[in-house]
PDB file of C-alpha atoms in Angstrom:
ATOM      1  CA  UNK A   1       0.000   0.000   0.000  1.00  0.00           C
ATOM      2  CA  UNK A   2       2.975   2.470   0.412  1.00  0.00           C
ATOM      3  CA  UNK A   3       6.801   2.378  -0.235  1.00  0.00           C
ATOM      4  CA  UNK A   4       8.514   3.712   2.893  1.00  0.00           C
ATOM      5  CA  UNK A   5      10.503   1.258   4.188  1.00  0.00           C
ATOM      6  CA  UNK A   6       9.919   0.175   7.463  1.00  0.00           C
ATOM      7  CA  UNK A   7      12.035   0.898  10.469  1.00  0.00           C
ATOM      8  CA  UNK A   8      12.470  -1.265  13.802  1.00  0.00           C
ATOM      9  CA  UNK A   9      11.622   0.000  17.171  1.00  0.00           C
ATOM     10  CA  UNK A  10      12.463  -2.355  19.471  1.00  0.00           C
ATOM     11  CA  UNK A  11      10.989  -2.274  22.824  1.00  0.00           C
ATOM     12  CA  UNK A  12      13.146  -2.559  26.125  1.00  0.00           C
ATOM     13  CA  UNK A  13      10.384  -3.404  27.904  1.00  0.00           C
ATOM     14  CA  UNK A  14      11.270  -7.216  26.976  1.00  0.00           C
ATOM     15  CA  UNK A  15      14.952  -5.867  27.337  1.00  0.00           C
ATOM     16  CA  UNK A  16      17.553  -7.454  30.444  1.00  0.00           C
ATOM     17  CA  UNK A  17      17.804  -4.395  32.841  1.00  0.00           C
ATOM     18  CA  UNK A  18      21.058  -5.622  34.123  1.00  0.00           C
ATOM     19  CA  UNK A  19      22.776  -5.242  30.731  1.00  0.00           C
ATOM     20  CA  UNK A  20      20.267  -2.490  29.622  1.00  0.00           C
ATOM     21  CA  UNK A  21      22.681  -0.436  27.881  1.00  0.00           C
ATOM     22  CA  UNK A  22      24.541  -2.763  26.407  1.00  0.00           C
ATOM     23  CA  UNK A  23      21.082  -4.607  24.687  1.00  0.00           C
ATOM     24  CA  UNK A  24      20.194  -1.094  23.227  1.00  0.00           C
ATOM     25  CA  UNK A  25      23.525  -0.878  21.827  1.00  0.00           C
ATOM     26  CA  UNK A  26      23.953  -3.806  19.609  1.00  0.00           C
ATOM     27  CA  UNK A  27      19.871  -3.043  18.743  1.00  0.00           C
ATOM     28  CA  UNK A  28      21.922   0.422  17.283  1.00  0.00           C
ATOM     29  CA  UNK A  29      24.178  -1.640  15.299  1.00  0.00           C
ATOM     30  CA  UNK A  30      21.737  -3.922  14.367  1.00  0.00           C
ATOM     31  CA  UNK A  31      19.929  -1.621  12.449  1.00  0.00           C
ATOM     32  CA  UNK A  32      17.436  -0.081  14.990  1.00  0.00           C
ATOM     33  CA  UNK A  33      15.814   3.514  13.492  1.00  0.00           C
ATOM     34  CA  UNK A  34      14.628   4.429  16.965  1.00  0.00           C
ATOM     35  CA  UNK A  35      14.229   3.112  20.786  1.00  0.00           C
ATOM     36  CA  UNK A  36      11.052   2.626  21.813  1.00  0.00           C
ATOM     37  CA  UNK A  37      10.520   3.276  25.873  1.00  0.00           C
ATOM     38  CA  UNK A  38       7.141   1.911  27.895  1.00  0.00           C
ATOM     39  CA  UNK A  39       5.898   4.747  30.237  1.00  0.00           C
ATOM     40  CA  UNK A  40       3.071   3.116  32.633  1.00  0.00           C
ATOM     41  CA  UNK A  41       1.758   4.371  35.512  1.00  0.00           C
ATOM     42  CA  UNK A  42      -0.447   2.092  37.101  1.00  0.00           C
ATOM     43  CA  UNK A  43      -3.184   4.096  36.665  1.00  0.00           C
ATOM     44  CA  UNK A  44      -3.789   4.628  32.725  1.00  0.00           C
ATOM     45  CA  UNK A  45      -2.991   0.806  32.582  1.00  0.00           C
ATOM     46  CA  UNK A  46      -2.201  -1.871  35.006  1.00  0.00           C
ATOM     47  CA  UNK A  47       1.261  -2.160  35.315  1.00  0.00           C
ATOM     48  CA  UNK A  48       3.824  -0.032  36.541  1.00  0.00           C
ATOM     49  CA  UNK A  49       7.320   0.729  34.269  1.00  0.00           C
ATOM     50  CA  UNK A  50      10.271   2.576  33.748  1.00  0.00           C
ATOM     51  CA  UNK A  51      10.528   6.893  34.399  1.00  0.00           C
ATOM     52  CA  UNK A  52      12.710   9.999  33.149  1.00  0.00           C
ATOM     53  CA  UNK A  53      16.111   8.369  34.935  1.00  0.00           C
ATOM     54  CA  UNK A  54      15.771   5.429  32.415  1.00  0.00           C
ATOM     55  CA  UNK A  55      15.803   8.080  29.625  1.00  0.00           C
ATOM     56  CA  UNK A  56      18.260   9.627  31.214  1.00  0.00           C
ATOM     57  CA  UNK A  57      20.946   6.742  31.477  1.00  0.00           C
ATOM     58  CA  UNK A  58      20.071   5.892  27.878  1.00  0.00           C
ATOM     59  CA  UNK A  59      20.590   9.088  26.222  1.00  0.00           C
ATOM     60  CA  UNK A  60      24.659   8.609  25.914  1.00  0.00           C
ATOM     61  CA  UNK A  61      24.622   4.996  25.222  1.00  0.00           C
ATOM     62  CA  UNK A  62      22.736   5.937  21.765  1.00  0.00           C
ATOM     63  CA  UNK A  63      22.185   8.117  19.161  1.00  0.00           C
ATOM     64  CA  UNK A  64      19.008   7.158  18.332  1.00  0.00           C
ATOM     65  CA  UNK A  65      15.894   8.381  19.055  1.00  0.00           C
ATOM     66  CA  UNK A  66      14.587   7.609  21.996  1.00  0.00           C
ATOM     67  CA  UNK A  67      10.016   7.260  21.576  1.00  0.00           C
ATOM     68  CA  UNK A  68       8.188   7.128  24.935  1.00  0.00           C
ATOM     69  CA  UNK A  69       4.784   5.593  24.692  1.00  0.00           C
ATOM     70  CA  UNK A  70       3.465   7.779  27.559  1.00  0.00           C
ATOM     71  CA  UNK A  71       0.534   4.893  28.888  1.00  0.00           C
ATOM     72  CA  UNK A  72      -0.004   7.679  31.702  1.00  0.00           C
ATOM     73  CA  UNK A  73      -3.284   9.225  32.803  1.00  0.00           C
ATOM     74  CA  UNK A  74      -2.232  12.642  32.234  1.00  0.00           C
ATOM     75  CA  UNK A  75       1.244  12.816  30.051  1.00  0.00           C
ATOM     76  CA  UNK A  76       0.719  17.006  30.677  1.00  0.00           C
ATOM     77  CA  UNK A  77       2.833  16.646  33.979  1.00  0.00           C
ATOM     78  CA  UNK A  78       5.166  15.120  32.582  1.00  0.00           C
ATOM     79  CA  UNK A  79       6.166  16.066  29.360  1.00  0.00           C
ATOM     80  CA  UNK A  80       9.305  18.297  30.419  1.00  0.00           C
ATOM     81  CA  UNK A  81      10.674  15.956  33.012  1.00  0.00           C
ATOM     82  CA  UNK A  82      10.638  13.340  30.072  1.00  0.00           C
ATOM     83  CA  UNK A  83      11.957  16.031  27.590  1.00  0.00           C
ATOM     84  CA  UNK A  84      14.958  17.310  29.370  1.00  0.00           C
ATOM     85  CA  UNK A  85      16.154  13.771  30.473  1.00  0.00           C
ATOM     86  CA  UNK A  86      16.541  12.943  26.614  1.00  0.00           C
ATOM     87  CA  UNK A  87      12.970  12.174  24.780  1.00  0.00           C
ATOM     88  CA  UNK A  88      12.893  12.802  21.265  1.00  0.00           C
ATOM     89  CA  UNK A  89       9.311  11.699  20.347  1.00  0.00           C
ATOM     90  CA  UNK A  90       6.306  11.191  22.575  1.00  0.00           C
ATOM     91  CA  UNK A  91       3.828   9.127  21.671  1.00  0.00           C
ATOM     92  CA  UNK A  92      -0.147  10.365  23.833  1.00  0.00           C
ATOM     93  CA  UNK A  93      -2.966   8.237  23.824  1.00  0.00           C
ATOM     94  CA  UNK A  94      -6.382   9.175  22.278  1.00  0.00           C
ATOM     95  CA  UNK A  95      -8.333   7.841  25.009  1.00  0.00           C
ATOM     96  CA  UNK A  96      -8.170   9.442  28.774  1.00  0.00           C
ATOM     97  CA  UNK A  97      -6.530  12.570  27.567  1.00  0.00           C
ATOM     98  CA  UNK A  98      -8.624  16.147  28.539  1.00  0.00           C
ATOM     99  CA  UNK A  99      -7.580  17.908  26.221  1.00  0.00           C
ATOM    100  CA  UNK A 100      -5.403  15.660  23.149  1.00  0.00           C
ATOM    101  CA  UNK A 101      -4.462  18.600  20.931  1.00  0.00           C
ATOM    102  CA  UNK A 102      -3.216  21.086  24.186  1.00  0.00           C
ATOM    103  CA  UNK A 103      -1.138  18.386  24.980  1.00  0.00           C
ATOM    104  CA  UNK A 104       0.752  17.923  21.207  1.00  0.00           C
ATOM    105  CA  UNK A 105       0.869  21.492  21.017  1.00  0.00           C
ATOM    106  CA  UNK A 106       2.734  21.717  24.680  1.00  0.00           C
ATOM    107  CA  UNK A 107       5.215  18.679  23.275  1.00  0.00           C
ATOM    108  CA  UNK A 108       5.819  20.722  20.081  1.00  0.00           C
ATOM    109  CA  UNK A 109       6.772  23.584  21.530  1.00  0.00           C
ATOM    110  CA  UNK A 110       9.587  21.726  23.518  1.00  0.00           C
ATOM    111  CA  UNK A 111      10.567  21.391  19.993  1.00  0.00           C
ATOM    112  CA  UNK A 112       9.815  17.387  19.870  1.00  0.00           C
ATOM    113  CA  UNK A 113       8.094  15.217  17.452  1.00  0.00           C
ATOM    114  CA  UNK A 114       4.773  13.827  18.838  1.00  0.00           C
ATOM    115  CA  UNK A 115       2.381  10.982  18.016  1.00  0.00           C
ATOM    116  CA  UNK A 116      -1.009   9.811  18.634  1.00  0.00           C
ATOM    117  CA  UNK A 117      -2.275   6.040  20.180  1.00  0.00           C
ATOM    118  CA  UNK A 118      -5.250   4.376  19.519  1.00  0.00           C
ATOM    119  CA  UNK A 119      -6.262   1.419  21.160  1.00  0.00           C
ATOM    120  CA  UNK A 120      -7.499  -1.637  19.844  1.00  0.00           C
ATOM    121  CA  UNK A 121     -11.142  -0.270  20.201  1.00  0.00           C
ATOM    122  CA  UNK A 122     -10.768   3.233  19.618  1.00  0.00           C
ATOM    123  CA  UNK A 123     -11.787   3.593  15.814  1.00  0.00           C
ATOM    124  CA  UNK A 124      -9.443   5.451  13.384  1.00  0.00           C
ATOM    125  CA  UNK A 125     -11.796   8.246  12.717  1.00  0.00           C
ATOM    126  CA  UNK A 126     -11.274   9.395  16.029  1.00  0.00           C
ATOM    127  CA  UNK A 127      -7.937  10.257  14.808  1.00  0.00           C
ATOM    128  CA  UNK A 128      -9.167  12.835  11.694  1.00  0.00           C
ATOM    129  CA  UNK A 129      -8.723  16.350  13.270  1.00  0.00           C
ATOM    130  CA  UNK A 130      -5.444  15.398  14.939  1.00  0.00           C
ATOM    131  CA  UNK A 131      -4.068  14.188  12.288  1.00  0.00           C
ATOM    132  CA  UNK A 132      -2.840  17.578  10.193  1.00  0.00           C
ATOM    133  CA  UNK A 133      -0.886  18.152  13.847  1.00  0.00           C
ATOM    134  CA  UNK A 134       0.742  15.337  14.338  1.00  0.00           C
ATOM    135  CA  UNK A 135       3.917  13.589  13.041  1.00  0.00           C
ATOM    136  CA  UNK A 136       2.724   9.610  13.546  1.00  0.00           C
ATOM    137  CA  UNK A 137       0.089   7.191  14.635  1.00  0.00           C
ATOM    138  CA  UNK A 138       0.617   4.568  16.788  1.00  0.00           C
ATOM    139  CA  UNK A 139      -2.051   2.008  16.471  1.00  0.00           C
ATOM    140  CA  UNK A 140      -1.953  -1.012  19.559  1.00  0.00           C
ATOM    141  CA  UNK A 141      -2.307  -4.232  17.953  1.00  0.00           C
ATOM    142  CA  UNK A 142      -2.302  -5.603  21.378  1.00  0.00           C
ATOM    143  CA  UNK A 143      -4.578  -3.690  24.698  1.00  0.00           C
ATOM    144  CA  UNK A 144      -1.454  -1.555  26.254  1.00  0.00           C
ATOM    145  CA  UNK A 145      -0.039  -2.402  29.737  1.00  0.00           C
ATOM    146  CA  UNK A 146       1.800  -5.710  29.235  1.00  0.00           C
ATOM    147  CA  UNK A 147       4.244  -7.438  27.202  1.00  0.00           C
ATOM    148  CA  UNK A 148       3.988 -11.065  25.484  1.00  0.00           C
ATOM    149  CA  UNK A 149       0.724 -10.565  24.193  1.00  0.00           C
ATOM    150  CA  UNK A 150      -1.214 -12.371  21.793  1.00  0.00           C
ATOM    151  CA  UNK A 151      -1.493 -10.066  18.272  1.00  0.00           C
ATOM    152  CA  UNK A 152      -4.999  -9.195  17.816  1.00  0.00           C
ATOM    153  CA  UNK A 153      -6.161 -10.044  14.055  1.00  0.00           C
ATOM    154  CA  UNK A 154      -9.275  -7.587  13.719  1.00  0.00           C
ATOM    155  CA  UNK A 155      -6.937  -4.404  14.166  1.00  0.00           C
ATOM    156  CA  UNK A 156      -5.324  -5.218  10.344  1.00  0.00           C
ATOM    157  CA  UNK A 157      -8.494  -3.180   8.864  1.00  0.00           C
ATOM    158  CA  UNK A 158      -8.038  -0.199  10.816  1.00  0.00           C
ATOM    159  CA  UNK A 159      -4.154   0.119   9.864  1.00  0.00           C
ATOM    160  CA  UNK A 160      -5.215   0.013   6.422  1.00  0.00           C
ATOM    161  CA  UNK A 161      -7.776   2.524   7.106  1.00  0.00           C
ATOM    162  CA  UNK A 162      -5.123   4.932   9.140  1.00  0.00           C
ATOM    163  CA  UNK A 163      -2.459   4.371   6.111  1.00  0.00           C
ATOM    164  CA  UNK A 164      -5.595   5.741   3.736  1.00  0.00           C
ATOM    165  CA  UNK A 165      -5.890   8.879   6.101  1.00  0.00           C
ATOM    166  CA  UNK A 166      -2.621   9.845   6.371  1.00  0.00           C
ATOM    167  CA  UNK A 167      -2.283   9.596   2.464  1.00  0.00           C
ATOM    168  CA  UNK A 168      -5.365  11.644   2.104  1.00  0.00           C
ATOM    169  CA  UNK A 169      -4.673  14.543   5.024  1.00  0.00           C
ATOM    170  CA  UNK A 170      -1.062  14.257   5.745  1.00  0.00           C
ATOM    171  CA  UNK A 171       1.176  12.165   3.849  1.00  0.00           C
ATOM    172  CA  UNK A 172       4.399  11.353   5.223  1.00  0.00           C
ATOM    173  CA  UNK A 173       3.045  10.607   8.963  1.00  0.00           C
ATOM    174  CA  UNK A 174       4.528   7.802  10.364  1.00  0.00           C
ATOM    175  CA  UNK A 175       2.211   4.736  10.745  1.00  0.00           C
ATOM    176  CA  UNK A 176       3.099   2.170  13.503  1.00  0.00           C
ATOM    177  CA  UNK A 177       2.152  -0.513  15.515  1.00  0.00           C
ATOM    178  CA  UNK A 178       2.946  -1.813  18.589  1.00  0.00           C
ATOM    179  CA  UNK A 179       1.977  -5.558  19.986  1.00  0.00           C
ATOM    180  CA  UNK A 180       2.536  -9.240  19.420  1.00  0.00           C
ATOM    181  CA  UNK A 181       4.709  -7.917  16.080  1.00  0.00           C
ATOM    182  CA  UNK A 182       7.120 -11.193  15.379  1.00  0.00           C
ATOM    183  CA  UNK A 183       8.094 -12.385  11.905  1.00  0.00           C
ATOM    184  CA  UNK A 184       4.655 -14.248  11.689  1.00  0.00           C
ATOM    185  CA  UNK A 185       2.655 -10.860  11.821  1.00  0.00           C
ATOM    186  CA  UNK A 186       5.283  -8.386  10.783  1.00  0.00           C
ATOM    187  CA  UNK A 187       4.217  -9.185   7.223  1.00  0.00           C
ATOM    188  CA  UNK A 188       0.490  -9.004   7.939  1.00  0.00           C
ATOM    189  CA  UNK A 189       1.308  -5.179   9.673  1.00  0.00           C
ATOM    190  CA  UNK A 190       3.082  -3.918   6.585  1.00  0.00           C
ATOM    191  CA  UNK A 191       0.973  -5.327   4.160  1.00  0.00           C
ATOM    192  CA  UNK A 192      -1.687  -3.432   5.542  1.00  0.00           C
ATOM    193  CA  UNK A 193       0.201   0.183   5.781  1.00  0.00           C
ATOM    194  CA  UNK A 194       2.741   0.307   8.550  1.00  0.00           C
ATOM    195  CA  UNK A 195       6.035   1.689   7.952  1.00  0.00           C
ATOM    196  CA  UNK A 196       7.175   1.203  12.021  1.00  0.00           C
ATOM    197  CA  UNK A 197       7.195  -1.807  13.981  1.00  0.00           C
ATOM    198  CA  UNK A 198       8.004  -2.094  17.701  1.00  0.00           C
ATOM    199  CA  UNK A 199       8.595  -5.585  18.764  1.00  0.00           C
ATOM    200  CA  UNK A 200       9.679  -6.243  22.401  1.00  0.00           C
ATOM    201  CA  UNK A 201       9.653 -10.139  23.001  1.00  0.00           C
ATOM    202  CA  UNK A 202      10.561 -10.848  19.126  1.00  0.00           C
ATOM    203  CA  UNK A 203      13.718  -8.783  19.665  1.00  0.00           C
ATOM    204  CA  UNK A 204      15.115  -9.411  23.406  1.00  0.00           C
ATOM    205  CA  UNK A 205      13.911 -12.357  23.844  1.00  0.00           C
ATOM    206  CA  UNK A 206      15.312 -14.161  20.688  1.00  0.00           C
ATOM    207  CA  UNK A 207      17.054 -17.292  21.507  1.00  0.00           C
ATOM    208  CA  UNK A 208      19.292 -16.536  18.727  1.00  0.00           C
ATOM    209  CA  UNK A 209      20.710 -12.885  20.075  1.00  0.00           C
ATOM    210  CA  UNK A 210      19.399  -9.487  19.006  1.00  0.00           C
ATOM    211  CA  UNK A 211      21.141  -9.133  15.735  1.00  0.00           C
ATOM    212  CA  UNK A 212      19.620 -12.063  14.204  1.00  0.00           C
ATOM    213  CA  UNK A 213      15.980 -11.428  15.277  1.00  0.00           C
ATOM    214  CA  UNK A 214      16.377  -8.259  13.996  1.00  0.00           C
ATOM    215  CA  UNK A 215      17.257  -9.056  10.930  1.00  0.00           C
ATOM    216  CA  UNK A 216      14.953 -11.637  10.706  1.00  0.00           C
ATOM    217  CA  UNK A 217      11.682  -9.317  12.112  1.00  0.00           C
ATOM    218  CA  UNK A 218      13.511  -6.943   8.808  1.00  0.00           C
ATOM    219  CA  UNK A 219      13.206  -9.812   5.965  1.00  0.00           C
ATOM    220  CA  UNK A 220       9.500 -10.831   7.055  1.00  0.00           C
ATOM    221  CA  UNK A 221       8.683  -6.860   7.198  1.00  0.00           C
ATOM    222  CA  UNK A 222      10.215  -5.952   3.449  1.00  0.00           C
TER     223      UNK A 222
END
């Protein structure tokens, strides 16, 4: 449906804290476009993750850009904590959020990139006003709050519909998804419209090392 080539976020959710830095590193050299950091809060979703001194610690291990999927109830207070420990995109839910468009503008004018989440329910019109705003879409393939889930089949039609608005109101916008992604589904995802896929478990948890699942997740997603 589109001819971007798709880029590998790889989650360090699924990543070994004890060798944290070292994991994100040979991601780098593995061909990694971007890092992709799990913000929960207990609240927003049921689990409880990694803050700003994660960020932090990563910033001079990599050059890449680090993406924090903000799974917070309200991402507002804590935008600039996030920001000056290193962020470089931030990625707001649709759903919970007061006031959606106050909160890309405030990330904007920090000067970062900013995307939008829907949820596996949350239908991809809700996504049409934000859109012109925004610089990517984030669609869950998978409800947010926990890794190792099972990829959920019936959220293929709304990527393709997402890819179809972004071509129509702003090409160039970043399409990804995030959940269950493996080589099985990777195809599936792209073939559909995304052009970003964050894989957690498919990446850190390879028996066979980062490297290889990374560029085996790249084959099945070309």
């Amino acid at each position: 449906m589109h001819a971007k080539p798709v880029k590998l976020a790889p989650s360090i959710l699924s990543a070994d804290f004890a060798n944290l830095g070292s994991q994100v590193a040979e991601a780098e050299r593995a061909g990694a476009e971007r890092i992709h950091v799990d913000v929960m809060d207990g609240h927003f979703v049921p689990n409880l993750t990694m803050g700003a001194p994660i960020v932090q610690s990563l910033r001079p291990v990599t050059r890449l850009p680090l993406e924090i999927h903000m799974m917070i109830t309200d991402p507002d207070l804590f935008v600039d904590e996030f920001s000056e420990a290193g962020a470089d995109l931030f990625l707001v839910h649709w759903e919970g959020n007061n006031n959606l468009s106050r909160t890309v503008q405030r990330i904007r004018a920090l000067g970062k990139r900013v995307g939008v989440v829907i949820n596996p329910a949350t239908p991809a019109a809700m996504l049409e006003e934000i859109l012109p705003e925004i610089d990517q879409v984030l669609v869950m393939t998978v409800n947010p709050g926990f890794g190792h889930q099972h990829f959920i089949h019936s959220t293929l039609p709304k990527i393709r519909r997402v890819r179809n608005m972004i071509e129509q109101i702003k090409p160039g916008c970043d399409l990804e998804v995030d959940g269950g992604i493996d080589a099985t589904t990777a195809p599936l995802v792209v073939e559909a419209g995304a052009n970003v896929l964050v894989a957690g478990s498919a990446i850190f948890g390879h028996p066979e090392g980062i490297a290889a699942a990374m560029k085996l997740l790249a084959a099945s997603g070309s």
